Amino acid sequence: MGMYNILKTEVQCAYCKNFFEGNIQFKFGDTWLYEYSIGDAIKWGGLDVGSSSYDKVKVYGLLEEDKCLICGLEIEYEYDIIVEKNIIKCVIPISSMDEYNSTDGNYHVL
């Protein structure tokens, strides 16, 4: 995956409905293994992917775990990370990969 950042956030298992803290890798902003949480501002000015000028963008995210840490069943591991005015707003299970095709799979401007 090359250089990327990490979003530390709670994810929910679709089977047991429990939440656990997961690490979601993504490439947007200055990609230098920065760790983020929901509500954090994206850093810029280095190995930039995307642009700080976008008002709203969804960013492709890949959960480091592929199984629930509680029940052990396979879980969704691809996510849309919603970024508005460079602030990470939320994360949801991915709706479609199609929109990411124009940007090497990293992000899609909304």
Coordinates of N, CA and C in Angstrom, one line a residue, residues 17-53:
K17 N -22.8 -7.6 16.5 CA -23.3 -6.2 16.8 C -22.4 -5.5 17.8
N18 N -21.3 -6.1 18.2 CA -20.4 -5.5 19.2 C -19.5 -4.5 18.4
F19 N -19.0 -3.5 19.2 CA -18.0 -2.6 18.7 C -16.6 -2.9 19.2
F20 N -15.6 -2.6 18.4 CA -14.2 -2.7 18.8 C -13.4 -1.7 18.1
E21 N -12.3 -1.3 18.7 CA -11.5 -0.3 18.0 C -10.7 -0.9 16.9
G22 N -10.8 -0.3 15.8 CA -10.1 -0.8 14.6 C -9.2 0.3 14.0
N23 N -8.2 -0.1 13.3 CA -7.3 0.8 12.5 C -7.6 0.7 11.1
I24 N -8.0 1.9 10.5 CA -8.4 1.9 9.1 C -7.3 2.7 8.3
Q25 N -6.6 2.0 7.4 CA -5.6 2.6 6.6 C -6.2 3.4 5.5
F26 N -5.6 4.6 5.2 CA -6.1 5.4 4.1 C -5.0 6.3 3.5
K27 N -5.2 6.7 2.2 CA -4.3 7.6 1.6 C -5.0 8.9 1.2
F28 N -4.8 9.9 2.0 CA -5.4 11.2 1.7 C -4.7 12.2 2.7
G29 N -4.3 13.3 2.1 CA -3.5 14.3 2.9 C -2.0 13.9 2.8
D30 N -1.3 14.4 3.8 CA 0.1 14.1 3.9 C 0.2 12.7 4.4
T31 N 0.6 11.7 3.6 CA 0.7 10.3 3.9 C 2.0 10.0 4.6
W32 N 2.0 9.9 5.9 CA 3.2 9.7 6.7 C 2.9 8.9 7.9
L33 N 2.0 8.0 7.9 CA 1.7 7.1 9.0 C 1.1 7.9 10.2
Y34 N 0.5 9.1 9.9 CA -0.2 9.8 10.9 C -1.4 9.1 11.4
E35 N -1.7 9.2 12.7 CA -2.8 8.6 13.3 C -3.9 9.6 13.6
Y36 N -5.1 9.3 13.2 CA -6.2 10.3 13.3 C -7.4 9.6 14.0
S37 N -8.3 10.5 14.5 CA -9.6 10.1 15.1 C -10.7 10.9 14.4
I38 N -11.9 10.4 14.5 CA -13.0 11.2 14.0 C -13.0 12.6 14.6
G39 N -13.1 13.7 13.8 CA -13.1 15.0 14.2 C -11.7 15.7 14.0
D40 N -10.7 14.9 13.7 CA -9.4 15.5 13.5 C -9.2 16.2 12.1
A41 N -8.4 17.1 12.0 CA -8.1 17.8 10.8 C -6.9 17.0 10.0
I42 N -7.1 16.9 8.7 CA -6.1 16.2 7.9 C -4.9 17.2 7.8
K43 N -3.7 16.6 7.9 CA -2.4 17.3 7.7 C -2.1 17.4 6.2
W44 N -1.4 18.5 5.8 CA -1.0 18.6 4.4 C 0.4 19.2 4.4
G45 N 1.1 19.0 3.3 CA 2.4 19.6 3.1 C 3.6 18.6 3.1
G46 N 3.4 17.4 2.6 CA 4.4 16.5 2.5 C 4.2 15.5 1.3
L47 N 3.9 14.3 1.6 CA 3.6 13.3 0.6 C 2.1 13.3 0.4
D48 N 1.6 14.4 -0.2 CA 0.2 14.7 -0.3 C -0.5 13.8 -1.4
V49 N -1.6 13.3 -1.0 CA -2.6 12.6 -1.9 C -3.9 13.4 -1.8
G50 N -4.4 13.8 -3.0 CA -5.6 14.7 -3.0 C -5.2 16.1 -2.8
S51 N -6.2 16.9 -2.4 CA -6.0 18.4 -2.3 C -6.8 18.9 -1.1
S52 N -6.2 19.9 -0.4 CA -6.8 20.5 0.8 C -8.0 21.4 0.3
S53 N -8.1 21.6 -1.0 CA -9.1 22.6 -1.5 C -10.5 21.9 -1.6

